[in-house]
XYZ file of C-alpha atoms in Angstrom:
572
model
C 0.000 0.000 0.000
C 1.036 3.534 -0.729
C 2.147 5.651 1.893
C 0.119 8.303 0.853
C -3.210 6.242 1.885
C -2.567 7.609 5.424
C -3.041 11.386 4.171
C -5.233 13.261 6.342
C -5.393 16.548 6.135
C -8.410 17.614 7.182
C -7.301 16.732 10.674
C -7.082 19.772 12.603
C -3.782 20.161 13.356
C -3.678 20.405 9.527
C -6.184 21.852 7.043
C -4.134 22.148 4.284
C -6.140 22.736 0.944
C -3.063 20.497 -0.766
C 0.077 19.300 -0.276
C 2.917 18.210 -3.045
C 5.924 16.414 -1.071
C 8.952 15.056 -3.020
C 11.677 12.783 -2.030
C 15.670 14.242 -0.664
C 16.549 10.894 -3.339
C 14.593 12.700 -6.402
C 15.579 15.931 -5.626
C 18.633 15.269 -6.164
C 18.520 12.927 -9.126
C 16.811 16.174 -10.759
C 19.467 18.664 -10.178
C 22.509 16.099 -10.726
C 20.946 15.745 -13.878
C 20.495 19.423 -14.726
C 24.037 20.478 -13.398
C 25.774 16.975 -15.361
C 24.844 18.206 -18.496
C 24.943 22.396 -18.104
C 27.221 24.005 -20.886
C 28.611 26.386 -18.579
C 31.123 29.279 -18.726
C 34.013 30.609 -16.132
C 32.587 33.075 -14.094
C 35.215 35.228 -12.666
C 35.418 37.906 -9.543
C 38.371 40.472 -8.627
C 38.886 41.936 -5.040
C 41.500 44.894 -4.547
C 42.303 47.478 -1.901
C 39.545 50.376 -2.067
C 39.420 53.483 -0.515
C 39.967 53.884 3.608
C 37.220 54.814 5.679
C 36.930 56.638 9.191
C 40.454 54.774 8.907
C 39.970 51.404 7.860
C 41.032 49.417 4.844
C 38.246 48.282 2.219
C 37.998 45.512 -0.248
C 36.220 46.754 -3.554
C 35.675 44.779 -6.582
C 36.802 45.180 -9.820
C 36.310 43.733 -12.866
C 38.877 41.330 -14.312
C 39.078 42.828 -17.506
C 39.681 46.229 -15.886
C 42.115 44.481 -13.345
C 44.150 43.276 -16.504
C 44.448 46.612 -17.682
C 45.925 48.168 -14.047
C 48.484 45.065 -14.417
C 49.505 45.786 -17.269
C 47.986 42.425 -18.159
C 49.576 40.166 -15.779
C 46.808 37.502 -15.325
C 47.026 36.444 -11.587
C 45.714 33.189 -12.692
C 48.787 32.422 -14.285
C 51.573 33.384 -11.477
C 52.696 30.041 -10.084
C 52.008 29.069 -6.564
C 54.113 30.429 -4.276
C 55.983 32.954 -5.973
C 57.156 36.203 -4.270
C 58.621 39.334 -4.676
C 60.486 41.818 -2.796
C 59.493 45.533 -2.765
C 60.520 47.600 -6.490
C 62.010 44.317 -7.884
C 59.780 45.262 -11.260
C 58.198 41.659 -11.292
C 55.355 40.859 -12.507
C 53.933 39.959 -9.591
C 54.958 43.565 -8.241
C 52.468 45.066 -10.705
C 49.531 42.958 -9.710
C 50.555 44.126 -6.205
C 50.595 47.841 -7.542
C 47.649 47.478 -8.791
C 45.787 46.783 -4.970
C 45.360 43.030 -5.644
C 44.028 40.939 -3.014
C 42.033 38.049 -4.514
C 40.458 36.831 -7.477
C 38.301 33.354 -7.674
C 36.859 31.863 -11.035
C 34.375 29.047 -10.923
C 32.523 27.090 -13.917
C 29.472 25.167 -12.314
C 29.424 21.295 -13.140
C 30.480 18.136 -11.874
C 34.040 17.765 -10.839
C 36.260 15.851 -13.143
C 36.775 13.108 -10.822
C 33.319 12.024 -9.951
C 31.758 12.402 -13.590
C 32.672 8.316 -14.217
C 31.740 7.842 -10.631
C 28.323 9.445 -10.019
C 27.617 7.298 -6.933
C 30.471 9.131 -4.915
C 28.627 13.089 -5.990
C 27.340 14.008 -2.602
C 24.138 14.952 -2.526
C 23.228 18.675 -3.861
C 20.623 18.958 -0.892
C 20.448 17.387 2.255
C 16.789 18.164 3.858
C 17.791 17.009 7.180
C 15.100 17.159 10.342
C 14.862 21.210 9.793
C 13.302 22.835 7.383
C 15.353 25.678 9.092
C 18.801 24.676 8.200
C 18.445 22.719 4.886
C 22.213 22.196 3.475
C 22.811 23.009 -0.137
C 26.033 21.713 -1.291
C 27.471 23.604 -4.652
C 29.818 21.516 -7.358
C 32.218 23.062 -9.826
C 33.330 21.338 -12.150
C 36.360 24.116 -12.197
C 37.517 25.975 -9.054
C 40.696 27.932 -9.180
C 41.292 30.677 -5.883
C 44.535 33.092 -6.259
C 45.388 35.735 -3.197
C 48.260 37.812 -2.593
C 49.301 37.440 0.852
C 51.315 40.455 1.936
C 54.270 40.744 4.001
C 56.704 43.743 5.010
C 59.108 43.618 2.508
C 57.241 42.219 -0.204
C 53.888 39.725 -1.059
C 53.414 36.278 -2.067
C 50.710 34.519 -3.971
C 48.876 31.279 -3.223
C 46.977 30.104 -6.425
C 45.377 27.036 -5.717
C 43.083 25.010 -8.120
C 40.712 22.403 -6.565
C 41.798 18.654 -6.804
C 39.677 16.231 -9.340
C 37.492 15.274 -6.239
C 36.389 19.129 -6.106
C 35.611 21.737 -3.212
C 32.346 21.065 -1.658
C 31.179 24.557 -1.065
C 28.171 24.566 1.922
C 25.563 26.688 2.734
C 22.474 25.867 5.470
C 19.044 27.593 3.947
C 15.994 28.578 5.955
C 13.326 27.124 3.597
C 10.376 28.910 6.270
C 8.108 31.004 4.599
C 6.763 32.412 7.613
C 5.691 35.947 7.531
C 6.151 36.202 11.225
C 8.782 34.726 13.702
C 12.551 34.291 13.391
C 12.401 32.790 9.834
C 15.217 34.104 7.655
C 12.539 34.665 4.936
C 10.846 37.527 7.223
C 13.837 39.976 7.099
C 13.845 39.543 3.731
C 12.409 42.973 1.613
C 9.013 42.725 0.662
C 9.777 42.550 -3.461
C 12.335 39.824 -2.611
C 9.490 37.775 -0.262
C 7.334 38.085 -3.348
C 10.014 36.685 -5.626
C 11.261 34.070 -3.367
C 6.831 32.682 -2.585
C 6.163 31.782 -6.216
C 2.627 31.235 -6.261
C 2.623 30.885 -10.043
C 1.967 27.814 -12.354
C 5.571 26.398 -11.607
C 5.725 27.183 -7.678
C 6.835 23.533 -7.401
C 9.706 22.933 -10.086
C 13.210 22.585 -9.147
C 13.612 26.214 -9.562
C 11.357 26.721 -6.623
C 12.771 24.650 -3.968
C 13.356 28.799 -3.096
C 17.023 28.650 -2.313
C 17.533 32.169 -2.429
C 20.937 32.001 -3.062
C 21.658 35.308 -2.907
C 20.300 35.599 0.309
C 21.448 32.554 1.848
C 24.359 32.816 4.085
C 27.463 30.469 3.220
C 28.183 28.374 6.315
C 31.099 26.405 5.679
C 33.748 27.058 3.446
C 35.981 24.296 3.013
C 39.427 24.549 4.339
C 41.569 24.710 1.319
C 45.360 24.457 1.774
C 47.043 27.217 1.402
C 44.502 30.329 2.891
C 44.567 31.272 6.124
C 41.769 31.252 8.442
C 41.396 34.813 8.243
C 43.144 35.480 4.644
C 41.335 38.309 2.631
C 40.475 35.094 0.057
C 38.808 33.141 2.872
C 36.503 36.659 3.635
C 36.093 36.790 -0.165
C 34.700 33.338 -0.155
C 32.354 33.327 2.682
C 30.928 36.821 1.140
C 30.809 36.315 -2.664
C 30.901 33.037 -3.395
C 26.789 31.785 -2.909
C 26.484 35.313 -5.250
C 28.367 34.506 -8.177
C 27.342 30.321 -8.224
C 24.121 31.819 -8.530
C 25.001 34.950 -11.402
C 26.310 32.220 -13.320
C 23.331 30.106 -13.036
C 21.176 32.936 -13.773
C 23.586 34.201 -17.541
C 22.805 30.944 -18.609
C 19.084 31.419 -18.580
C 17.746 29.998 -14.971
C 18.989 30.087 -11.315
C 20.841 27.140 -10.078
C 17.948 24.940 -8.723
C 16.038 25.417 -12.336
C 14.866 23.143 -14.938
C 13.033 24.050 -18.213
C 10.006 21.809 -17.529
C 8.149 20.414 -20.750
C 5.402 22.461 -20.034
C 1.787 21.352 -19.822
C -1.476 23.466 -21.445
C -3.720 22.749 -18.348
C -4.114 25.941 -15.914
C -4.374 23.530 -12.303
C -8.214 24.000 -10.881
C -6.907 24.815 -7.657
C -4.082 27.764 -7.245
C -2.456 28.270 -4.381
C -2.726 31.997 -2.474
C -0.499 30.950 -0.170
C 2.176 28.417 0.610
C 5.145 27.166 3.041
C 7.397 25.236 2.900
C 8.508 21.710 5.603
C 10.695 19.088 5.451
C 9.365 15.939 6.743
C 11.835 13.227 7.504
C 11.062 9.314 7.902
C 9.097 8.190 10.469
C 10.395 5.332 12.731
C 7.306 2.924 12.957
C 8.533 2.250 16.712
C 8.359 5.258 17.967
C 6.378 7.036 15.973
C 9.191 9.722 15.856
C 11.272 10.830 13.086
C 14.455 8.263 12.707
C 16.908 10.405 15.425
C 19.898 8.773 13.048
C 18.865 8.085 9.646
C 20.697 6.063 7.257
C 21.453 7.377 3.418
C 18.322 5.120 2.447
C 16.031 6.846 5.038
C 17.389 9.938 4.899
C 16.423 9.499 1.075
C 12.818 8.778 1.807
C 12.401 12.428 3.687
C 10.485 15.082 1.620
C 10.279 18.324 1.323
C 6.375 19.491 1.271
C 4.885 22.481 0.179
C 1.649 22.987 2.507
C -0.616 25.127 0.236
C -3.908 27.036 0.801
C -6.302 28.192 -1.973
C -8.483 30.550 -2.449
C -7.283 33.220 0.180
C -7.696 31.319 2.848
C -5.435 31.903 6.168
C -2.599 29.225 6.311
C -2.470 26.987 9.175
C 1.495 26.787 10.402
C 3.426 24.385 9.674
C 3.169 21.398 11.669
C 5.116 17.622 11.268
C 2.937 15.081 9.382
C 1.982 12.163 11.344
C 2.664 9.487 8.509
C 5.165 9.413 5.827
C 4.465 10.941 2.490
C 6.477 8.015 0.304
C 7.755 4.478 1.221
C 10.568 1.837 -0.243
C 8.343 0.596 -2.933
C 6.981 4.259 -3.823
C 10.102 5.807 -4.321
C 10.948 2.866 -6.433
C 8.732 4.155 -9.094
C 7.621 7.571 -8.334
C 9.381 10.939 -7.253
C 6.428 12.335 -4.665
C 3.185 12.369 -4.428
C 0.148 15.199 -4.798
C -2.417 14.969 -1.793
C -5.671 17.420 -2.444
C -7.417 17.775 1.250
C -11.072 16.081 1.185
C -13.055 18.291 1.541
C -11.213 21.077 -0.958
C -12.099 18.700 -3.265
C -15.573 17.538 -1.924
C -16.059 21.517 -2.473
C -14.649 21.604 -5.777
C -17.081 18.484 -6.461
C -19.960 20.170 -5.094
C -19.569 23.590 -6.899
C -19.875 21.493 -10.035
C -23.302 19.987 -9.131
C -25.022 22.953 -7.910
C -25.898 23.732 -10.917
C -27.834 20.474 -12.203
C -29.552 20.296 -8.789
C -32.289 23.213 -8.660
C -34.189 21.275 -11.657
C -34.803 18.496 -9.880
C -35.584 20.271 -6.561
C -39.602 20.521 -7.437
C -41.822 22.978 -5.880
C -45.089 21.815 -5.402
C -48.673 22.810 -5.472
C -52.083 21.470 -4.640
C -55.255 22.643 -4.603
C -59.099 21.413 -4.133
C -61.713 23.367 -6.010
C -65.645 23.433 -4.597
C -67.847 22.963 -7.653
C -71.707 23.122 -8.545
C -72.374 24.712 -5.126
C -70.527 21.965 -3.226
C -71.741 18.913 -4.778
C -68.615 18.351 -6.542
C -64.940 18.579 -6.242
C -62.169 19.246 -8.203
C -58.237 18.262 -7.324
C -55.058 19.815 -8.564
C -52.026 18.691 -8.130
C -48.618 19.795 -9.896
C -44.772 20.957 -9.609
C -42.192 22.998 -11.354
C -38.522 23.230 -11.191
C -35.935 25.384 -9.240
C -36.157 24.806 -5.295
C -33.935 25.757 -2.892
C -31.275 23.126 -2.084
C -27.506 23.372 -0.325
C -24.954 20.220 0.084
C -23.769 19.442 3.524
C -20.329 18.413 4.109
C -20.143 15.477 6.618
C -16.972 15.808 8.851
C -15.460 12.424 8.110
C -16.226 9.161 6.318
C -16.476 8.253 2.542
C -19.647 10.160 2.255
C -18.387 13.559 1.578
C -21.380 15.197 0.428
C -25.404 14.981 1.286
C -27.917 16.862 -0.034
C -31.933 16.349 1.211
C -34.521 18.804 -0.131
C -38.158 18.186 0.272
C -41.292 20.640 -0.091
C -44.800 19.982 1.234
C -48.437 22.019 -0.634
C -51.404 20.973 1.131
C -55.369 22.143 0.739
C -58.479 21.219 2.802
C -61.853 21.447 1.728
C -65.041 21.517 3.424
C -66.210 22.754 7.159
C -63.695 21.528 9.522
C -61.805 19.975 5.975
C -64.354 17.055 6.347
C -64.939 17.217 2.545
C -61.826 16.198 1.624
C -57.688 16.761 1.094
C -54.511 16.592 -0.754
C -50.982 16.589 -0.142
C -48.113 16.756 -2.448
C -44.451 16.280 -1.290
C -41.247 16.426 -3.503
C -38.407 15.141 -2.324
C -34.386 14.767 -3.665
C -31.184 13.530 -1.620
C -28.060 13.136 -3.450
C -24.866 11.510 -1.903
C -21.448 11.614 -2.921
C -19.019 9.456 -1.696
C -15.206 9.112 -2.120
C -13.417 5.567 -2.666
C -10.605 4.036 -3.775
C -9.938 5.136 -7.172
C -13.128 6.218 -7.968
C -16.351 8.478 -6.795
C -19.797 7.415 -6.551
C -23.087 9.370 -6.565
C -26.494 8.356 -5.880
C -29.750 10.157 -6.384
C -33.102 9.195 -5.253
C -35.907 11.376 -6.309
C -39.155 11.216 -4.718
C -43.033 12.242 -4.808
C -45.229 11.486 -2.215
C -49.237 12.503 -2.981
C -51.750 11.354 -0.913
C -55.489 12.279 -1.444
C -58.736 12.558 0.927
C -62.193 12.651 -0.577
C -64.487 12.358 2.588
C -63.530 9.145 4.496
C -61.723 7.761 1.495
C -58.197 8.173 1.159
C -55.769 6.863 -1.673
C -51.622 7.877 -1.478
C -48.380 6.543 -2.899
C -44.896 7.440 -4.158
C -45.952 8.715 -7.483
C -42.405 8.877 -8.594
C -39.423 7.146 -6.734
C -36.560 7.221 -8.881
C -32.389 6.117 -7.798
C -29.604 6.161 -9.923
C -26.259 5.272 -9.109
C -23.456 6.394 -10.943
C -19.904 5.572 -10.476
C -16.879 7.133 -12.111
C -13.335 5.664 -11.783
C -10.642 8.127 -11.879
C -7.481 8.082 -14.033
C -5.165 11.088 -14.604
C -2.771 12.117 -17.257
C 0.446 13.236 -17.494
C -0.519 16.830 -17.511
C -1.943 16.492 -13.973
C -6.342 16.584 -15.679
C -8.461 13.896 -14.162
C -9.257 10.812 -16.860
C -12.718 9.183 -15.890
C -14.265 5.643 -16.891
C -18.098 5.362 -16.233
C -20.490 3.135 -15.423
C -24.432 3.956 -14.845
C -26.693 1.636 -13.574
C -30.408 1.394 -14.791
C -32.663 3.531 -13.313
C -34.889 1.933 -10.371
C -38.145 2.428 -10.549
C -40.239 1.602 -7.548
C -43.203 4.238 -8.167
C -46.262 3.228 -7.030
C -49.915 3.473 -8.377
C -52.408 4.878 -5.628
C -54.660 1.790 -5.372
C -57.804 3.339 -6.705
C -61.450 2.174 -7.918
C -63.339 3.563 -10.246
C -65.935 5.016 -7.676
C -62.774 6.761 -6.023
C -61.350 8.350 -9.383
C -64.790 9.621 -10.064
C -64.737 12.131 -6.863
C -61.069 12.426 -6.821
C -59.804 12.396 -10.428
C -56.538 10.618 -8.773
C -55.551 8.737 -12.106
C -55.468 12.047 -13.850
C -53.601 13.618 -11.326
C -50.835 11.041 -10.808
C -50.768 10.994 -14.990
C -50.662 14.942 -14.854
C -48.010 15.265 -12.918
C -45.736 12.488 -13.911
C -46.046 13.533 -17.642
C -44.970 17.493 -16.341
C -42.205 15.890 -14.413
C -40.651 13.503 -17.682
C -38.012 12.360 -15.569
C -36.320 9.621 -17.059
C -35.720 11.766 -20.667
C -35.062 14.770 -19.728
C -34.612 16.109 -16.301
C -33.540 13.186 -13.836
C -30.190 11.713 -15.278
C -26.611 11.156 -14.026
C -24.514 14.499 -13.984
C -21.861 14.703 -16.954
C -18.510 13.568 -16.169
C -17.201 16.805 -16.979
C -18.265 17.182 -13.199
C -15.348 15.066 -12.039
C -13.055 15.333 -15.561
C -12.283 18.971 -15.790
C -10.468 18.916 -12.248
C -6.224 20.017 -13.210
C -3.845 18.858 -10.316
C -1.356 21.729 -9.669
C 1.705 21.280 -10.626
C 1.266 20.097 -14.022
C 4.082 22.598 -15.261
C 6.633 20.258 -13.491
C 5.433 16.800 -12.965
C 4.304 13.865 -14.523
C 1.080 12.319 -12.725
C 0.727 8.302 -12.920
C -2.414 7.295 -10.759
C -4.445 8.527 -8.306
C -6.326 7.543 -5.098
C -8.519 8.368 -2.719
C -6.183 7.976 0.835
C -8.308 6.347 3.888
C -9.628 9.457 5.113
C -10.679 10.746 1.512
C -7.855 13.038 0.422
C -7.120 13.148 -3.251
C -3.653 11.498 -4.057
C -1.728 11.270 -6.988
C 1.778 9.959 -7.608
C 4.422 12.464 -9.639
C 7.831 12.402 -10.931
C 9.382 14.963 -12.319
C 8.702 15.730 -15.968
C 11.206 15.552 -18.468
C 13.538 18.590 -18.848
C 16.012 19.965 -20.927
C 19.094 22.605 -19.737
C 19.210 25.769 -21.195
């Protein structure tokens, strides 16, 4: 069974219109992919000695081009490691130093050469963790080369180092929070940035929007590379600049660095989010009931990161830890994630698609008894028209999502103390919808109760008593839009005939009012049928910009479920 059959999110600690959650394992798989095969350039950054100010030295940057031209065109890059000068020697290294040279770095995103034939030793590019407050990030080059001038008193030397085939593992811990309130690093962000960073667009979930805000994040380890001291201008340089320009070279080549160009989908999604946050939600130890305190790399594979999304403008609930696990072994196997659409969102979204068919079959009756030829004779009147009243109720749990019961009574009385006689008409409809499974079933049972009264003689019956039962079995295609298969049983019929003689029908006219009103009424042609699939088919799972849907299910407490994987991309 699917993990995702334990989705609940109408609990209260919940209340989540939707949820998409994708594994740490296909995360990763996604951006390896994207980075293995970038075409990318050198990207290149120059520090020198800037102005002072209120008496302190400042690091400016300059451009590498116009460093060149202040050196003369000495190239740092190519001064050997370790060379030195002394003061006015007229080196070449003396005119990089005259020119206010600290540090330059140039990176060129990719794979390092050593693990390209060995893909199973590339660490992972994001480790989700137990936090969504301290997600790591890890950034590959596929070239790395770091030159600073380390000064002395009599002269400078320069340390140009060039990462080893294994690379430099460059580290930076993200707060992936999207709280508008509380400590979360996305709150002291400007408001045009927060707007940037909460994508509530058509691709909110691709790769791109795993909202690593690299230019906000903070880098939290640089490696320690040989050669730079602990406090060396290059090592300040790093920790500053470095998140900056892997991102500016992301972003020259088209898209930032956690972007793919999704094959993109036609369907808009039915339901868009108005707001969303992000959580990561790591495996769950069956014996505890606790996340795993020390995962191993197949557990810590199996955690997801979950967007928690509401729709239309509703308040968002905080974030809070699921209490089941969003993929297993054998889901992950074959799927990336999973889309879970909250029951009753989508018991609403059902519902807002029936209203419309209901009001015709919610009859409004009327009856009436006519004194004739001063008395003597009676006449009786009985019929209905279209467009009552009706609303759906949502029951709070349980496959039957929706019920709706209308009924209307018209009555009349004749005679002193009604002794002459009396009718009574009574319309009734009660439609039920309930989720299953893989598929949705609704039942309708329509209903007319008329009784009539002609002194002490009194004839009633269901007129009309009508149930169908429809059943549609979902599918869904790769662009995220509901598939159905139908089936429609034969209408039941179990009206009754008002057990009449023909000395009864000749005061009451009952055959010719159970024929009157059954013939305005037509049911079974024109006005009581099964509602068209488009009902159920036109639903659009969000995210159909990025992923691939491959079935769907209802989970044991009625939430929508699909499984995803990422949809095929290309690098730009």
């Amino acid at each position: 069974m699917s993990a995702s059959a334990s989705s609940n999110l109408t609990a209260p600690s919940y209340g989540y219109d939707f949820v998409v959650a994708t594994t740490q394992a296909s995360i990763n798989a996604t951006m390896l992919d994207y980075i293995n095969g970038l075409k990318s350039t050198p990207t290149t950054r120059c520090f020198v000695n800037g102005p002072k100010v209120n008496g302190k030295k400042t690091t400016v940057e300059m451009a590498y081009e116009d460093l060149l031209k202040k050196t003369g065109g000495v190239d740092p890059f190519g001064i050997a490691d370790g060379t030195s000068f002394e003061r006015d020697d007229g080196s070449n290294l003396e005119k990089v130093a005259k020119a206010g040279f600290l540090a330059c770095f140039r990176i060129t995103m990719g794979i390092p050469p050593g693990l390209v034939s060995t893909p199973e030793k590339v660490p992972n590019v994001v480790v989700l963790g137990n936090n969504t407050k301290t997600v790591t990030y890890n950034m590959l080059c596929s070239k790395f080369q770091i030159t600073e001038l380390q000064y002395d008193y009599d002269g400078a030397t320069l340390v140009n180092l060039t990462q080893p085939k294994a690379g430099w593992i460059i580290k930076s811990h993200v707060d992936l929070r999207l709280d508008p309130v509380g400590d979360a690093a996305y709150n002291k962000l400007p408001p045009a940035v927060q707007a940037s960073v909460k994508n509530l667009g058509a691709d909110a979930f691709g790769v791109q929007q795993l909202l690593f805000d690299l230019n906000q994040a903070g880098l939290s380890d640089v490696p320690e590379i040989p050669g730079l001291l602990p406090n060396s201008a290059a090592k300040n340089i790093l920790t500053q600049y470095f998140i900056n320009t892997y991102f500016q070279d992301m972003k020259t080549k088209g898209q930032p660095v956690l972007n793919y160009t999704i094959v993109k989908h036609d369907n808009p999604a039915t339901l868009i989010p108005t707001d969303l946050n992000m959580m990561v939600q790591p495996l769950i130890d069956p014996a505890t009931h606790q996340a795993y305190a020390n995962p191993n790399a197949a557990q810590a594979d199996l955690a997801t990161l979950d967007y928690i999304c509401a729709c239309y403008n509703k308040i968002l609930k905080p974030a809070v830890p699921f209490t089941w696990d969003w993929m297993n072994t054998q889901d992950a196997n074959q799927y990336h994630g999973v889309v879970s659409i909250n029951r009753n969102t989508f018991a609403g979204y059902i519902r807002d698609q029936l209203m419309p068919s209901i009001p015709k079959n919610c009859l409004i009756p009327t009856a009436r008894i006519t004194m004739k030829n001063a008395g003597f004779s009676k006449e009786y009147e009985a019929h209905v028209s279209t467009g009552g009243v009706a609303a759906f109720t949502m029951p709070p749990t349980g496959s039957n999502v929706l019920k709706l019961h209308y009924e209307q009574q018209a009555d009349d009385y004749a005679g002193f103390h009604n002794d002459e006689g009396e009718i009574h008409l009574k319309p009734s409809l009660d439609v039920n919808v309930y989720f299953q499974n893989d598929n949705i079933v609704i039942t309708q049972h329509l209903n007319i109760y008329l009784s009539v009264r002609s002194l002490q003689t009194t004839v009633s019956g269901n007129i009309v008593d009508y149930t169908l039962k429809d059943t549609y079995y979902l599918g869904v295609d790769k662009g995220g839009k509901i598939t159905i298969e139908t089936s429609h049983e034969p209408l039941v019929d179990h009206s009754q005939s008002p057990d009449t003689n023909a000395f009864v029908n000749l005061f009451t006219g009952i055959n010719g009012i159970v024929s009157y009103v059954k013939n305005q009424v037509s049911f079974t042609s024109t006005t009581f049928q099964s509602f068209p699939i488009s009902v159920v088919q036109n639903f659009v799972f969000p995210g159909g910009k990025t992923f691939a849907f491959k079935k769907v299910a209802f989970s044991n407490f009625q939430d929508l479920t699909s499984a995803i994987t990422y949809a095929q991309a290309t690098n730009k």
